[in-house]
PDB file of C-alpha atoms and ligand atoms in Angstrom:
ATOM      1  CA  MET A  11     161.810 188.696 190.235  1.00  0.00           C
ATOM      2  CA  TRP A  12     158.945 189.039 192.693  1.00  0.00           C
ATOM      3  CA  PRO A  13     156.910 186.534 194.621  1.00  0.00           C
ATOM      4  CA  ALA A  14     153.303 187.435 193.918  1.00  0.00           C
ATOM      5  CA  ALA A  15     152.494 187.709 197.644  1.00  0.00           C
ATOM      6  CA  THR A  16     154.950 190.547 198.241  1.00  0.00           C
ATOM      7  CA  LEU A  17     153.374 192.942 195.788  1.00  0.00           C
ATOM      8  CA  GLY A  18     151.866 196.200 196.903  1.00  0.00           C
ATOM      9  CA  PRO A  19     148.123 196.439 196.458  1.00  0.00           C
ATOM     10  CA  TRP A  20     148.183 198.941 193.598  1.00  0.00           C
ATOM     11  CA  SER A  21     150.883 197.575 191.327  1.00  0.00           C
ATOM     12  CA  ALA A  22     149.740 196.433 187.900  1.00  0.00           C
ATOM     13  CA  PRO A  23     150.906 192.834 188.351  1.00  0.00           C
ATOM     14  CA  ALA A  24     149.146 192.667 191.715  1.00  0.00           C
ATOM     15  CA  ALA A  25     145.943 193.977 190.205  1.00  0.00           C
ATOM     16  CA  LEU A  26     146.166 191.396 187.453  1.00  0.00           C
ATOM     17  CA  ARG A  27     146.929 188.665 189.936  1.00  0.00           C
ATOM     18  CA  ASP A  28     143.969 189.647 192.081  1.00  0.00           C
ATOM     19  CA  GLY A  29     141.754 189.991 189.022  1.00  0.00           C
ATOM     20  CA  ALA A  30     142.726 186.549 187.828  1.00  0.00           C
ATOM     21  CA  GLY A  31     142.092 185.028 191.255  1.00  0.00           C
ATOM     22  CA  ARG A  32     138.729 186.724 191.484  1.00  0.00           C
ATOM     23  CA  ALA A  33     137.841 185.672 187.965  1.00  0.00           C
ATOM     24  CA  VAL A  34     138.626 182.099 188.889  1.00  0.00           C
ATOM     25  CA  SER A  35     136.378 181.956 191.911  1.00  0.00           C
ATOM     26  CA  VAL A  36     133.582 184.202 190.690  1.00  0.00           C
ATOM     27  CA  GLY A  37     133.689 182.549 187.287  1.00  0.00           C
ATOM     28  CA  ARG A  38     133.477 179.125 188.827  1.00  0.00           C
ATOM     29  CA  ALA A  39     130.588 180.057 191.028  1.00  0.00           C
ATOM     30  CA  ARG A  40     128.670 181.514 188.097  1.00  0.00           C
ATOM     31  CA  LEU A  41     129.524 178.748 185.761  1.00  0.00           C
ATOM     32  CA  LEU A  42     129.223 175.414 187.356  1.00  0.00           C
ATOM     33  CA  GLY A  43     125.563 175.030 187.977  1.00  0.00           C
ATOM     34  CA  MET A  44     125.178 177.314 190.977  1.00  0.00           C
ATOM     35  CA  CYS A  45     121.833 178.225 189.496  1.00  0.00           C
ATOM     36  CA  SER A  46     120.775 174.627 189.152  1.00  0.00           C
ATOM     37  CA  GLY A  47     117.612 173.635 190.976  1.00  0.00           C
ATOM     38  CA  CYS A  48     119.158 170.335 192.087  1.00  0.00           C
ATOM     39  CA  PRO A  49     120.709 170.600 195.592  1.00  0.00           C
ATOM     40  CA  VAL A  50     123.274 167.885 194.880  1.00  0.00           C
ATOM     41  CA  VAL A  51     124.476 169.678 191.743  1.00  0.00           C
ATOM     42  CA  ARG A  52     124.588 172.932 193.674  1.00  0.00           C
ATOM     43  CA  ALA A  53     126.597 171.350 196.472  1.00  0.00           C
ATOM     44  CA  MET A  54     129.069 169.722 194.077  1.00  0.00           C
ATOM     45  CA  ALA A  55     129.423 172.951 192.123  1.00  0.00           C
ATOM     46  CA  PHE A  56     130.064 174.821 195.352  1.00  0.00           C
ATOM     47  CA  MET A  57     132.720 172.327 196.459  1.00  0.00           C
ATOM     48  CA  PHE A  58     134.456 172.366 193.110  1.00  0.00           C
ATOM     49  CA  CYS A  59     134.453 176.162 192.878  1.00  0.00           C
ATOM     50  CA  THR A  60     135.735 176.552 196.419  1.00  0.00           C
ATOM     51  CA  TYR A  61     138.475 173.964 196.118  1.00  0.00           C
ATOM     52  CA  ASN A  62     139.660 174.957 192.680  1.00  0.00           C
ATOM     53  CA  GLY A  63     139.453 178.655 193.523  1.00  0.00           C
ATOM     54  CA  TYR A  64     141.523 178.023 196.639  1.00  0.00           C
ATOM     55  CA  LEU A  65     144.169 176.029 194.763  1.00  0.00           C
ATOM     56  CA  GLN A  66     144.561 178.631 192.037  1.00  0.00           C
ATOM     57  CA  SER A  67     144.519 181.604 194.400  1.00  0.00           C
ATOM     58  CA  ARG A  68     146.887 179.965 196.872  1.00  0.00           C
ATOM     59  CA  TYR A  69     149.363 179.244 194.109  1.00  0.00           C
ATOM     60  CA  LEU A  70     149.206 182.811 192.775  1.00  0.00           C
ATOM     61  CA  SER A  71     149.394 184.478 196.178  1.00  0.00           C
ATOM     62  CA  HIS A  72     152.005 182.279 197.890  1.00  0.00           C
ATOM     63  CA  TYR A  73     154.124 180.345 195.428  1.00  0.00           C
ATOM     64  CA  ALA A  74     154.154 181.971 191.994  1.00  0.00           C
ATOM     65  CA  VAL A  75     157.289 183.958 191.169  1.00  0.00           C
ATOM     66  CA  TYR A  76     157.290 186.202 188.115  1.00  0.00           C
ATOM     67  CA  ALA A  77     159.843 188.547 186.593  1.00  0.00           C
ATOM     68  CA  ASP A  78     159.208 192.243 187.174  1.00  0.00           C
ATOM     69  CA  ASP A  79     158.363 192.718 183.495  1.00  0.00           C
ATOM     70  CA  TRP A  80     156.096 189.669 183.269  1.00  0.00           C
ATOM     71  CA  VAL A  81     153.089 191.817 182.323  1.00  0.00           C
ATOM     72  CA  THR A  82     154.849 192.795 179.087  1.00  0.00           C
ATOM     73  CA  ASP A  83     155.952 189.242 178.316  1.00  0.00           C
ATOM     74  CA  PRO A  84     154.366 187.930 175.080  1.00  0.00           C
ATOM     75  CA  ARG A  85     153.077 184.849 176.941  1.00  0.00           C
ATOM     76  CA  PHE A  86     151.245 186.999 179.429  1.00  0.00           C
ATOM     77  CA  LEU A  87     149.898 189.379 176.793  1.00  0.00           C
ATOM     78  CA  ALA A  88     148.735 186.582 174.492  1.00  0.00           C
ATOM     79  CA  GLY A  89     147.156 184.777 177.431  1.00  0.00           C
ATOM     80  CA  PHE A  90     145.393 187.913 178.583  1.00  0.00           C
ATOM     81  CA  VAL A  91     143.959 188.589 175.112  1.00  0.00           C
ATOM     82  CA  LEU A  92     142.846 184.955 174.836  1.00  0.00           C
ATOM     83  CA  TRP A  93     141.238 185.074 178.274  1.00  0.00           C
ATOM     84  CA  LEU A  94     139.412 188.335 177.506  1.00  0.00           C
ATOM     85  CA  THR A  95     138.224 187.089 174.118  1.00  0.00           C
ATOM     86  CA  GLY A  96     136.984 183.867 175.668  1.00  0.00           C
ATOM     87  CA  MET A  97     135.162 185.688 178.420  1.00  0.00           C
ATOM     88  CA  LEU A  98     133.373 187.955 175.936  1.00  0.00           C
ATOM     89  CA  ILE A  99     132.381 184.982 173.784  1.00  0.00           C
ATOM     90  CA  ASN A 100     131.183 183.118 176.867  1.00  0.00           C
ATOM     91  CA  ILE A 101     129.059 185.997 178.154  1.00  0.00           C
ATOM     92  CA  HIS A 102     127.633 186.794 174.715  1.00  0.00           C
ATOM     93  CA  SER A 103     126.790 183.142 174.040  1.00  0.00           C
ATOM     94  CA  ASP A 104     125.219 182.580 177.464  1.00  0.00           C
ATOM     95  CA  GLY A 105     123.114 185.672 176.726  1.00  0.00           C
ATOM     96  CA  ILE A 106     121.878 184.136 173.471  1.00  0.00           C
ATOM     97  CA  LEU A 107     120.907 180.940 175.296  1.00  0.00           C
ATOM     98  CA  ARG A 108     119.136 182.800 178.080  1.00  0.00           C
ATOM     99  CA  ASN A 109     117.100 184.783 175.564  1.00  0.00           C
ATOM    100  CA  LEU A 110     115.851 181.690 173.767  1.00  0.00           C
ATOM    101  CA  ARG A 111     113.044 181.370 176.300  1.00  0.00           C
ATOM    102  CA  GLN A 112     110.275 183.799 177.053  1.00  0.00           C
ATOM    103  CA  PRO A 113     109.426 184.207 180.755  1.00  0.00           C
ATOM    104  CA  GLY A 114     107.669 181.067 181.954  1.00  0.00           C
ATOM    105  CA  GLN A 115     108.833 178.902 179.042  1.00  0.00           C
ATOM    106  CA  THR A 116     110.833 175.746 179.715  1.00  0.00           C
ATOM    107  CA  GLY A 117     111.479 174.259 176.245  1.00  0.00           C
ATOM    108  CA  TYR A 118     114.592 174.327 174.103  1.00  0.00           C
ATOM    109  CA  GLY A 119     115.253 176.111 170.828  1.00  0.00           C
ATOM    110  CA  ILE A 120     118.039 176.325 168.287  1.00  0.00           C
ATOM    111  CA  PRO A 121     120.534 179.004 169.333  1.00  0.00           C
ATOM    112  CA  ARG A 122     121.412 181.398 166.524  1.00  0.00           C
ATOM    113  CA  GLY A 123     123.867 184.230 166.063  1.00  0.00           C
ATOM    114  CA  GLY A 124     127.431 184.825 167.185  1.00  0.00           C
ATOM    115  CA  LEU A 125     129.609 181.739 167.275  1.00  0.00           C
ATOM    116  CA  PHE A 126     126.513 179.539 167.464  1.00  0.00           C
ATOM    117  CA  GLU A 127     126.544 179.804 163.675  1.00  0.00           C
ATOM    118  CA  TYR A 128     129.700 177.664 163.798  1.00  0.00           C
ATOM    119  CA  VAL A 129     129.352 175.463 166.871  1.00  0.00           C
ATOM    120  CA  SER A 130     126.574 174.014 169.023  1.00  0.00           C
ATOM    121  CA  THR A 131     128.205 175.088 172.275  1.00  0.00           C
ATOM    122  CA  ALA A 132     129.673 178.545 171.719  1.00  0.00           C
ATOM    123  CA  ASN A 133     129.466 179.290 175.452  1.00  0.00           C
ATOM    124  CA  TYR A 134     131.702 176.302 176.202  1.00  0.00           C
ATOM    125  CA  PHE A 135     134.122 177.351 173.459  1.00  0.00           C
ATOM    126  CA  GLY A 136     134.440 180.760 175.112  1.00  0.00           C
ATOM    127  CA  GLU A 137     134.945 179.080 178.458  1.00  0.00           C
ATOM    128  CA  VAL A 138     137.751 176.889 177.172  1.00  0.00           C
ATOM    129  CA  LEU A 139     139.452 179.874 175.520  1.00  0.00           C
ATOM    130  CA  GLU A 140     139.223 181.760 178.800  1.00  0.00           C
ATOM    131  CA  TRP A 141     141.046 179.139 180.805  1.00  0.00           C
ATOM    132  CA  CYS A 142     143.581 178.414 178.083  1.00  0.00           C
ATOM    133  CA  GLY A 143     144.357 182.130 178.208  1.00  0.00           C
ATOM    134  CA  TYR A 144     144.566 182.014 181.969  1.00  0.00           C
ATOM    135  CA  GLY A 145     146.902 179.017 181.788  1.00  0.00           C
ATOM    136  CA  LEU A 146     149.124 180.809 179.293  1.00  0.00           C
ATOM    137  CA  ALA A 147     149.183 184.083 181.223  1.00  0.00           C
ATOM    138  CA  SER A 148     149.941 182.360 184.521  1.00  0.00           C
ATOM    139  CA  TRP A 149     152.515 180.076 182.850  1.00  0.00           C
ATOM    140  CA  SER A 150     151.952 177.498 185.553  1.00  0.00           C
ATOM    141  CA  VAL A 151     151.179 173.803 185.842  1.00  0.00           C
ATOM    142  CA  GLN A 152     148.158 174.732 187.976  1.00  0.00           C
ATOM    143  CA  GLY A 153     146.776 177.047 185.298  1.00  0.00           C
ATOM    144  CA  ALA A 154     147.443 174.510 182.558  1.00  0.00           C
ATOM    145  CA  ALA A 155     145.738 171.758 184.568  1.00  0.00           C
ATOM    146  CA  PHE A 156     142.702 173.965 185.071  1.00  0.00           C
ATOM    147  CA  ALA A 157     142.526 174.642 181.324  1.00  0.00           C
ATOM    148  CA  MET A 158     142.962 170.977 180.438  1.00  0.00           C
ATOM    149  CA  PHE A 159     140.312 169.706 182.850  1.00  0.00           C
ATOM    150  CA  SER A 160     137.900 172.431 181.753  1.00  0.00           C
ATOM    151  CA  PHE A 161     138.421 171.316 178.166  1.00  0.00           C
ATOM    152  CA  CYS A 162     137.857 167.643 179.025  1.00  0.00           C
ATOM    153  CA  ILE A 163     134.692 168.308 181.032  1.00  0.00           C
ATOM    154  CA  LEU A 164     133.221 170.713 178.516  1.00  0.00           C
ATOM    155  CA  ALA A 165     134.124 168.654 175.453  1.00  0.00           C
ATOM    156  CA  CYS A 166     132.112 165.733 176.893  1.00  0.00           C
ATOM    157  CA  ARG A 167     129.162 167.963 177.692  1.00  0.00           C
ATOM    158  CA  ALA A 168     129.422 169.644 174.301  1.00  0.00           C
ATOM    159  CA  ARG A 169     129.348 166.325 172.449  1.00  0.00           C
ATOM    160  CA  HIS A 170     126.239 165.321 174.354  1.00  0.00           C
ATOM    161  CA  HIS A 171     124.526 168.677 173.669  1.00  0.00           C
ATOM    162  CA  HIS A 172     125.420 168.499 169.974  1.00  0.00           C
ATOM    163  CA  ARG A 173     124.014 164.978 169.565  1.00  0.00           C
ATOM    164  CA  TRP A 174     120.864 165.996 171.382  1.00  0.00           C
ATOM    165  CA  TYR A 175     120.319 168.976 169.060  1.00  0.00           C
ATOM    166  CA  LEU A 176     120.784 166.783 165.999  1.00  0.00           C
ATOM    167  CA  GLU A 177     118.262 164.239 167.293  1.00  0.00           C
ATOM    168  CA  LYS A 178     115.735 166.781 168.518  1.00  0.00           C
ATOM    169  CA  PHE A 179     115.680 169.242 165.605  1.00  0.00           C
ATOM    170  CA  GLU A 180     115.366 167.944 162.060  1.00  0.00           C
ATOM    171  CA  ASP A 181     116.321 171.354 160.681  1.00  0.00           C
ATOM    172  CA  TYR A 182     119.376 171.692 162.917  1.00  0.00           C
ATOM    173  CA  PRO A 183     122.231 173.225 160.859  1.00  0.00           C
ATOM    174  CA  LYS A 184     124.472 170.341 159.755  1.00  0.00           C
ATOM    175  CA  PHE A 185     127.418 172.673 159.211  1.00  0.00           C
ATOM    176  CA  ARG A 186     127.835 173.316 162.930  1.00  0.00           C
ATOM    177  CA  LYS A 187     130.667 171.638 164.743  1.00  0.00           C
ATOM    178  CA  ILE A 188     130.470 170.515 168.370  1.00  0.00           C
ATOM    179  CA  MET A 189     132.584 173.072 170.206  1.00  0.00           C
ATOM    180  CA  ILE A 190     135.562 174.360 168.208  1.00  0.00           C
ATOM    181  CA  PRO A 191     134.757 176.172 164.948  1.00  0.00           C
ATOM    182  CA  PHE A 192     135.706 174.132 161.831  1.00  0.00           C
ATOM    183  CA  LEU A 193     137.583 171.517 163.901  1.00  0.00           C
ATOM    184  CA  PHE A 194     135.530 169.713 166.549  1.00  0.00           C
TER     185      PHE A 194
HETATM  186  N1  NAP B   8     134.819 175.267 183.196  1.00  0.00           N
HETATM  187  C1  NAP B   8     134.013 174.267 183.439  1.00  0.00           C
HETATM  188  O1  NAP B   8     134.456 173.211 183.825  1.00  0.00           O
HETATM  189  C2  NAP B   8     132.528 174.431 183.192  1.00  0.00           C
HETATM  190  C3  NAP B   8     131.699 173.330 183.349  1.00  0.00           C
HETATM  191  C4  NAP B   8     130.323 173.499 183.129  1.00  0.00           C
HETATM  192  C5  NAP B   8     129.824 174.733 182.749  1.00  0.00           C
HETATM  193  N2  NAP B   8     130.644 175.802 182.599  1.00  0.00           N
HETATM  194  C6  NAP B   8     130.098 177.122 182.184  1.00  0.00           C
HETATM  195  O2  NAP B   8     128.910 177.371 182.913  1.00  0.00           O
HETATM  196  C7  NAP B   8     127.948 178.050 182.100  1.00  0.00           C
HETATM  197  C8  NAP B   8     126.631 177.286 182.103  1.00  0.00           C
HETATM  198  O3  NAP B   8     126.922 175.929 181.796  1.00  0.00           O
HETATM  199  P1  NAP B   8     125.780 174.896 181.418  1.00  0.00           P
HETATM  200  O4  NAP B   8     126.415 173.559 181.205  1.00  0.00           O
HETATM  201  O5  NAP B   8     124.623 175.010 182.364  1.00  0.00           O
HETATM  202  O6  NAP B   8     125.339 175.523 179.999  1.00  0.00           O
HETATM  203  P2  NAP B   8     124.135 175.128 179.071  1.00  0.00           P
HETATM  204  O7  NAP B   8     123.784 173.693 179.216  1.00  0.00           O
HETATM  205  O8  NAP B   8     124.492 175.618 177.732  1.00  0.00           O
HETATM  206  O9  NAP B   8     122.885 175.974 179.690  1.00  0.00           O
HETATM  207  C9  NAP B   8     122.994 177.334 179.999  1.00  0.00           C
HETATM  208  C10 NAP B   8     121.584 177.898 180.220  1.00  0.00           C
HETATM  209  O10 NAP B   8     120.926 178.067 178.971  1.00  0.00           O
HETATM  210  C11 NAP B   8     119.764 177.230 178.913  1.00  0.00           C
HETATM  211  N3  NAP B   8     119.786 176.611 177.591  1.00  0.00           N
HETATM  212  C12 NAP B   8     120.802 175.883 177.061  1.00  0.00           C
HETATM  213  N4  NAP B   8     120.509 175.500 175.813  1.00  0.00           N
HETATM  214  C13 NAP B   8     119.266 175.993 175.552  1.00  0.00           C
HETATM  215  C14 NAP B   8     118.396 175.917 174.433  1.00  0.00           C
HETATM  216  N5  NAP B   8     118.783 175.264 173.322  1.00  0.00           N
HETATM  217  N6  NAP B   8     117.189 176.522 174.507  1.00  0.00           N
HETATM  218  C15 NAP B   8     116.809 177.190 175.608  1.00  0.00           C
HETATM  219  N7  NAP B   8     117.584 177.293 176.716  1.00  0.00           N
HETATM  220  C16 NAP B   8     118.799 176.701 176.699  1.00  0.00           C
HETATM  221  C17 NAP B   8     119.897 176.211 180.026  1.00  0.00           C
HETATM  222  O11 NAP B   8     118.626 175.805 180.470  1.00  0.00           O
HETATM  223  P3  NAP B   8     118.426 174.397 181.257  1.00  0.00           P
HETATM  224  O12 NAP B   8     119.186 174.529 182.545  1.00  0.00           O
HETATM  225  O13 NAP B   8     116.948 174.288 181.449  1.00  0.00           O
HETATM  226  O14 NAP B   8     118.979 173.300 180.405  1.00  0.00           O
HETATM  227  C18 NAP B   8     120.666 176.993 181.066  1.00  0.00           C
HETATM  228  O15 NAP B   8     119.784 177.806 181.805  1.00  0.00           O
HETATM  229  C19 NAP B   8     128.583 178.186 180.711  1.00  0.00           C
HETATM  230  O16 NAP B   8     129.097 179.485 180.566  1.00  0.00           O
HETATM  231  C20 NAP B   8     129.718 177.180 180.716  1.00  0.00           C
HETATM  232  O17 NAP B   8     130.768 177.643 179.904  1.00  0.00           O
HETATM  233  C21 NAP B   8     131.982 175.662 182.823  1.00  0.00           C
END
């Protein structure tokens, strides 16, 4: 068993720990409205990212204790694959949204392609997968709480987005679910 803080800088578990911590804080900063034009939203996003990033990183660096072979544990491997899959979906889907507008345009269109063929908020679906994977790989209450709160926040936003699409676009695909393909 090793406490995460005692790892040498180049060991695989340490690299994964550091990568996860960095993903948490960088991900948060990118995700939660840091690009918003509203100063209040920016400030709240900054506070949330800082506080949550600190909590997760502090847990991983000072309190988490994992077996030496944790990186080959099925929970870690499954969590890692889930996290990676979610991140790729999230990046791909955000790219589709960003490309809906030509430079200078401000309106909204119907996102198409990728998982948007199945859900209205494919970027949120990827996000939730990411943090579920992180929760599984870290096998911690802190990681699970992060995943659960991300799901709750994003499910509410996703429902709102989905309703808005249905009201705004008469030809909006009725087959699409809100956030989770075929389920929700
Ligand atoms: N883990 C968490 O708790 C959490 C919470 C919130 C967000 N996030 C993540 O943060 C990222 C951004 O979140 P968000 O809520 O800002 O996402 P979003 O509402 O889907 O918007 C993302 C970007 O795409 C634009 N956009 C969205 N739908 C569009 C459409 N139909 N046509 C044209 N442009 C469109 C938005 O423009 P406008 O700004 O003009 O609307 C915005 O610039 C996502 O990756 C999300 O997963 C994570």
